[in-house]
mmCIF file of C-alpha atoms and ligand atoms in Angstrom:
data_model
loop_
_atom_site.group_PDB
_atom_site.id
_atom_site.type_symbol
_atom_site.label_atom_id
_atom_site.label_comp_id
_atom_site.label_asym_id
_atom_site.label_seq_id
_atom_site.Cartn_x
_atom_site.Cartn_y
_atom_site.Cartn_z
ATOM 1 C CA MET A 22 -18.408 4.009 19.579
ATOM 2 C CA ASN A 23 -15.050 3.597 17.928
ATOM 3 C CA PHE A 24 -14.221 0.572 15.802
ATOM 4 C CA GLU A 25 -10.854 -0.965 16.652
ATOM 5 C CA ILE A 26 -8.677 -2.731 14.151
ATOM 6 C CA VAL A 27 -5.102 -4.098 14.032
ATOM 7 C CA LEU A 28 -2.806 -3.335 11.124
ATOM 8 C CA ALA A 29 -0.409 -6.232 10.565
ATOM 9 C CA THR A 30 2.731 -4.243 9.979
ATOM 10 C CA ASN A 31 5.962 -3.291 11.682
ATOM 11 C CA ASN A 32 6.264 -0.359 9.250
ATOM 12 C CA LYS A 33 5.665 2.888 11.188
ATOM 13 C CA HIS A 34 5.323 4.921 8.010
ATOM 14 C CA LYS A 35 2.507 2.695 6.757
ATOM 15 C CA LEU A 36 0.798 2.671 10.162
ATOM 16 C CA GLN A 37 0.766 6.474 10.186
ATOM 17 C CA GLU A 38 -0.578 6.659 6.619
ATOM 18 C CA VAL A 39 -3.394 4.194 7.375
ATOM 19 C CA ARG A 40 -4.235 5.942 10.667
ATOM 20 C CA GLU A 41 -4.545 9.303 8.959
ATOM 21 C CA ILE A 42 -7.042 7.869 6.475
ATOM 22 C CA LEU A 43 -9.133 5.789 8.902
ATOM 23 C CA SER A 44 -9.217 7.914 12.067
ATOM 24 C CA PRO A 45 -11.739 10.516 10.728
ATOM 25 C CA HIS A 46 -14.162 7.567 10.370
ATOM 26 C CA LYS A 47 -14.064 6.576 14.051
ATOM 27 C CA ILE A 48 -11.678 3.711 13.323
ATOM 28 C CA ILE A 49 -8.807 3.269 15.774
ATOM 29 C CA VAL A 50 -5.836 1.523 14.182
ATOM 30 C CA TYR A 51 -3.400 -0.376 16.391
ATOM 31 C CA GLY A 52 0.042 -1.358 15.187
ATOM 32 C CA LEU A 53 1.813 -4.459 16.442
ATOM 33 C CA SER A 54 3.890 -2.364 18.845
ATOM 34 C CA ASP A 55 0.649 -1.015 20.465
ATOM 35 C CA LEU A 56 -0.331 -4.607 21.243
ATOM 36 C CA ASN A 57 3.125 -5.290 22.653
ATOM 37 C CA VAL A 58 3.592 -7.906 20.008
ATOM 38 C CA LYS A 59 6.864 -8.541 18.281
ATOM 39 C CA ILE A 60 6.570 -10.519 15.099
ATOM 40 C CA LYS A 61 9.307 -10.908 12.528
ATOM 41 C CA ASP A 62 8.539 -9.317 9.153
ATOM 42 C CA VAL A 63 6.679 -11.925 7.148
ATOM 43 C CA GLU A 64 8.664 -12.934 4.072
ATOM 44 C CA GLU A 65 6.929 -11.614 0.974
ATOM 45 C CA ASN A 66 7.682 -14.712 -1.025
ATOM 46 C CA ASN A 67 4.416 -15.146 -2.888
ATOM 47 C CA SER A 68 3.539 -14.272 -6.451
ATOM 48 C CA THR A 69 0.322 -12.334 -5.760
ATOM 49 C CA TYR A 70 -0.431 -9.283 -3.609
ATOM 50 C CA VAL A 71 -3.331 -11.096 -1.919
ATOM 51 C CA GLU A 72 -1.193 -14.069 -0.876
ATOM 52 C CA ASN A 73 1.413 -11.724 0.625
ATOM 53 C CA ALA A 74 -1.245 -9.664 2.441
ATOM 54 C CA LEU A 75 -2.970 -12.803 3.715
ATOM 55 C CA ALA A 76 0.331 -14.192 5.013
ATOM 56 C CA LYS A 77 0.927 -10.949 6.976
ATOM 57 C CA ALA A 78 -2.633 -10.938 8.413
ATOM 58 C CA LYS A 79 -2.615 -14.645 9.316
ATOM 59 C CA ALA A 80 0.683 -14.265 11.172
ATOM 60 C CA ILE A 81 -1.123 -12.249 13.843
ATOM 61 C CA GLN A 82 -4.498 -14.021 13.776
ATOM 62 C CA LYS A 83 -3.118 -16.447 16.388
ATOM 63 C CA ILE A 84 -2.687 -13.686 18.936
ATOM 64 C CA THR A 85 -5.800 -11.537 18.567
ATOM 65 C CA ASN A 86 -9.540 -11.839 17.914
ATOM 66 C CA MET A 87 -9.692 -8.224 16.820
ATOM 67 C CA PRO A 88 -10.361 -7.411 13.163
ATOM 68 C CA ILE A 89 -7.036 -7.437 11.306
ATOM 69 C CA ILE A 90 -6.001 -5.687 8.125
ATOM 70 C CA ALA A 91 -2.842 -6.235 6.104
ATOM 71 C CA ASP A 92 -1.869 -4.876 2.734
ATOM 72 C CA ASP A 93 0.537 -5.564 -0.050
ATOM 73 C CA SER A 94 1.282 -3.280 -2.934
ATOM 74 C CA GLY A 95 3.576 -2.670 -5.856
ATOM 75 C CA LEU A 96 4.442 -0.559 -8.869
ATOM 76 C CA GLU A 97 3.542 -1.999 -12.281
ATOM 77 C CA ILE A 98 5.272 -0.437 -15.310
ATOM 78 C CA SER A 99 3.596 -1.245 -18.637
ATOM 79 C CA SER A 100 6.647 -1.235 -20.889
ATOM 80 C CA LEU A 101 8.615 -3.381 -18.407
ATOM 81 C CA ASN A 102 6.084 -6.189 -18.611
ATOM 82 C CA HIS A 103 4.350 -4.831 -15.475
ATOM 83 C CA GLU A 104 7.556 -5.163 -13.434
ATOM 84 C CA PRO A 105 8.476 -4.843 -10.620
ATOM 85 C CA GLY A 106 4.838 -5.383 -9.515
ATOM 86 C CA VAL A 107 4.434 -7.825 -6.652
ATOM 87 C CA TYR A 108 8.244 -7.981 -6.505
ATOM 88 C CA SER A 109 8.634 -4.197 -5.897
ATOM 89 C CA ALA A 110 10.180 -4.519 -2.429
ATOM 90 C CA ARG A 111 12.344 -7.487 -3.458
ATOM 91 C CA TYR A 112 13.468 -5.673 -6.653
ATOM 92 C CA ALA A 113 14.619 -2.698 -4.575
ATOM 93 C CA SER A 114 16.485 -4.811 -2.013
ATOM 94 C CA SER A 115 18.175 -6.856 -4.743
ATOM 95 C CA LEU A 116 19.657 -3.608 -6.107
ATOM 96 C CA GLY A 117 20.659 -2.201 -2.714
ATOM 97 C CA GLY A 118 17.609 -0.032 -1.994
ATOM 98 C CA HIS A 119 14.965 2.180 -3.574
ATOM 99 C CA ASP A 120 17.450 4.892 -4.649
ATOM 100 C CA GLN A 121 19.271 2.378 -6.815
ATOM 101 C CA ALA A 122 16.033 0.793 -8.045
ATOM 102 C CA ILE A 123 14.719 4.186 -9.121
ATOM 103 C CA LYS A 124 17.921 4.906 -11.057
ATOM 104 C CA GLU A 125 17.756 1.493 -12.673
ATOM 105 C CA ILE A 126 14.129 2.011 -13.758
ATOM 106 C CA LEU A 127 14.934 5.432 -15.237
ATOM 107 C CA LYS A 128 17.814 3.830 -17.133
ATOM 108 C CA ARG A 129 15.636 0.972 -18.384
ATOM 109 C CA LEU A 130 13.040 3.475 -19.605
ATOM 110 C CA GLU A 131 15.529 5.744 -21.396
ATOM 111 C CA ASN A 132 14.152 6.537 -24.864
ATOM 112 C CA THR A 133 10.906 4.707 -24.028
ATOM 113 C CA LYS A 134 7.780 6.596 -25.057
ATOM 114 C CA ASN A 135 5.258 4.475 -23.177
ATOM 115 C CA ARG A 136 5.899 5.421 -19.542
ATOM 116 C CA SER A 137 2.489 4.430 -18.192
ATOM 117 C CA ALA A 138 2.458 2.746 -14.802
ATOM 118 C CA ARG A 139 0.200 2.089 -11.862
ATOM 119 C CA PHE A 140 0.441 1.403 -8.167
ATOM 120 C CA VAL A 141 -1.735 -1.488 -6.979
ATOM 121 C CA CYS A 142 -2.740 -2.165 -3.377
ATOM 122 C CA GLN A 143 -4.655 -5.163 -2.064
ATOM 123 C CA ILE A 144 -5.918 -5.091 1.510
ATOM 124 C CA VAL A 145 -7.059 -8.219 3.325
ATOM 125 C CA LEU A 146 -9.514 -7.985 6.234
ATOM 126 C CA LEU A 147 -9.752 -10.906 8.670
ATOM 127 C CA ASN A 148 -11.987 -11.688 11.636
ATOM 128 C CA THR A 149 -15.174 -9.829 10.613
ATOM 129 C CA GLU A 150 -16.509 -12.719 8.530
ATOM 130 C CA ASP A 151 -15.563 -16.387 8.148
ATOM 131 C CA LYS A 152 -13.717 -15.679 4.933
ATOM 132 C CA PRO A 153 -11.011 -13.062 4.366
ATOM 133 C CA LEU A 154 -12.293 -10.020 2.482
ATOM 134 C CA ILE A 155 -10.215 -8.238 -0.147
ATOM 135 C CA PHE A 156 -10.231 -4.563 -1.122
ATOM 136 C CA GLU A 157 -8.247 -3.248 -4.092
ATOM 137 C CA GLY A 158 -7.029 0.246 -4.887
ATOM 138 C CA ILE A 159 -5.247 1.424 -8.027
ATOM 139 C CA ALA A 160 -3.462 4.711 -8.694
ATOM 140 C CA LYS A 161 -2.835 5.259 -12.409
ATOM 141 C CA GLY A 162 -0.031 7.382 -13.745
ATOM 142 C CA TYR A 163 3.318 7.323 -15.471
ATOM 143 C CA ILE A 164 7.028 7.252 -14.748
ATOM 144 C CA ALA A 165 8.738 10.652 -14.619
ATOM 145 C CA GLU A 166 11.762 11.445 -16.818
ATOM 146 C CA LYS A 167 13.787 12.229 -13.690
ATOM 147 C CA ILE A 168 13.580 12.092 -9.894
ATOM 148 C CA MET A 169 11.019 14.598 -8.577
ATOM 149 C CA GLY A 170 10.910 15.461 -4.864
ATOM 150 C CA GLU A 171 11.821 13.630 -1.705
ATOM 151 C CA ASN A 172 8.457 13.104 -0.029
ATOM 152 C CA GLY A 173 6.887 9.744 0.689
ATOM 153 C CA PHE A 174 8.866 6.538 0.327
ATOM 154 C CA GLY A 175 9.761 3.764 -2.111
ATOM 155 C CA TYR A 176 9.156 4.667 -5.757
ATOM 156 C CA ASP A 177 7.269 7.902 -4.953
ATOM 157 C CA PRO A 178 9.940 10.212 -6.498
ATOM 158 C CA ILE A 179 9.374 8.798 -10.010
ATOM 159 C CA PHE A 180 5.592 8.222 -10.027
ATOM 160 C CA ILE A 181 3.403 10.948 -11.525
ATOM 161 C CA GLU A 182 -0.241 10.422 -10.614
ATOM 162 C CA GLU A 183 -2.628 10.811 -13.555
ATOM 163 C CA GLU A 184 -5.562 12.808 -12.087
ATOM 164 C CA THR A 185 -3.414 15.414 -10.369
ATOM 165 C CA ASN A 186 -0.508 15.284 -12.846
ATOM 166 C CA GLN A 187 1.698 15.563 -9.779
ATOM 167 C CA CYS A 188 4.571 13.354 -8.640
ATOM 168 C CA PHE A 189 4.004 11.449 -5.363
ATOM 169 C CA GLY A 190 7.505 12.612 -4.393
ATOM 170 C CA LEU A 191 6.307 16.221 -4.422
ATOM 171 C CA MET A 192 2.980 15.633 -2.649
ATOM 172 C CA ASP A 193 2.413 16.181 1.045
ATOM 173 C CA LYS A 194 0.697 13.397 3.003
ATOM 174 C CA LYS A 195 -2.769 14.870 2.585
ATOM 175 C CA GLU A 196 -2.362 15.192 -1.173
ATOM 176 C CA LYS A 197 -1.064 11.632 -1.544
ATOM 177 C CA ASN A 198 -3.811 10.247 0.709
ATOM 178 C CA ALA A 199 -6.446 11.778 -1.570
ATOM 179 C CA VAL A 200 -5.371 9.720 -4.601
ATOM 180 C CA SER A 201 -3.039 6.893 -3.569
ATOM 181 C CA HIS A 202 -3.662 3.208 -4.265
ATOM 182 C CA ARG A 203 -3.641 2.491 -0.501
ATOM 183 C CA ALA A 204 -6.165 5.272 0.200
ATOM 184 C CA ARG A 205 -8.431 4.018 -2.584
ATOM 185 C CA ALA A 206 -8.401 0.468 -1.165
ATOM 186 C CA LEU A 207 -9.017 1.833 2.352
ATOM 187 C CA LYS A 208 -12.018 3.824 1.075
ATOM 188 C CA LYS A 209 -13.570 0.557 -0.096
ATOM 189 C CA LEU A 210 -12.860 -0.938 3.346
ATOM 190 C CA ILE A 211 -14.578 2.064 4.989
ATOM 191 C CA THR A 212 -17.645 1.548 2.774
ATOM 192 C CA TYR A 213 -17.794 -2.142 3.753
ATOM 193 C CA LEU A 214 -17.541 -1.255 7.466
ATOM 194 C CA ARG A 215 -20.304 1.367 7.067
ATOM 195 C CA ILE A 216 -22.710 -0.862 5.162
ATOM 196 C CA ASN A 217 -22.233 -3.658 7.686
ATOM 197 C CA GLY A 218 -22.794 -1.460 10.735
ATOM 198 C CA PHE A 219 -19.248 -1.577 12.147
ATOM 199 C CA ILE A 220 -18.984 2.228 11.913
ATOM 200 C CA PRO A 221 -21.729 4.889 11.728
ATOM 201 C CA LEU A 222 -23.253 5.664 8.327
HETATM 202 P P1 IMP B 324 4.379 -3.208 0.808
HETATM 203 O O1 IMP B 324 2.958 -3.330 0.423
HETATM 204 O O2 IMP B 324 4.598 -2.204 1.869
HETATM 205 O O3 IMP B 324 5.037 -4.520 1.070
HETATM 206 O O4 IMP B 324 5.068 -2.545 -0.467
HETATM 207 C C1 IMP B 324 5.826 -3.257 -1.393
HETATM 208 C C2 IMP B 324 6.726 -2.299 -2.131
HETATM 209 O O5 IMP B 324 5.967 -1.593 -3.105
HETATM 210 C C3 IMP B 324 7.394 -1.222 -1.283
HETATM 211 O O6 IMP B 324 8.566 -1.694 -0.694
HETATM 212 C C4 IMP B 324 7.686 -0.204 -2.351
HETATM 213 O O7 IMP B 324 8.772 -0.644 -3.114
HETATM 214 C C5 IMP B 324 6.457 -0.284 -3.233
HETATM 215 N N1 IMP B 324 5.386 0.630 -2.784
HETATM 216 C C6 IMP B 324 4.194 0.282 -2.250
HETATM 217 N N2 IMP B 324 3.462 1.370 -1.965
HETATM 218 C C7 IMP B 324 4.201 2.428 -2.324
HETATM 219 C C8 IMP B 324 3.961 3.822 -2.261
HETATM 220 O O8 IMP B 324 2.924 4.335 -1.808
HETATM 221 N N3 IMP B 324 4.952 4.595 -2.728
HETATM 222 C C9 IMP B 324 6.112 4.107 -3.231
HETATM 223 N N4 IMP B 324 6.401 2.815 -3.287
HETATM 224 C C10 IMP B 324 5.435 1.957 -2.838
#
């Protein structure tokens, strides 16, 4: 038996990434378009990842009883006071997009020795228990000296992951899915679903 879940996103890229990670575990992930649902992007106007993720998940709880997941994530740079963090998407749009945001970060880090950074992802799961459940994934690394590669999205071209010493911008999907913050949070979700009998052990 497959376990069916809805991902509260209009972002096709994210849907594909989550599907690739969950489908080997007999989890079928539906996007909002699969349910024929059109919901405006929820404003990410909160100051924590969990609040943003919860807002996205709750926006579709009215229209389905299926288990729902939603995530929120961001890039935290140590020497910039952990900016842009939960404001990562808003930081990029305020500068005209991720290309500009990347350039701005490289400029702000010029001559900075401490380039350590991390991606954080919080996933909220609704409708399996009374309370929302939260799963966190962290990818540690540092900010590159220059743009490296064109793969992925967002800040990928300047984030070098610590374990692989490779830039997300140079990784293919499989490589990124082995170490990314989102994949790490999803692995915890998979463990929860296994232990609680939603998917086979
Ligand atoms: P969201 O969780 O999709 O809302 O992500 C918020 C923002 O964090 C994105 O718009 C990107 O700026 C950044 N971000 C999150 N995950 C990644 C990633 O895997 N690579 C690059 N940037 C990311």
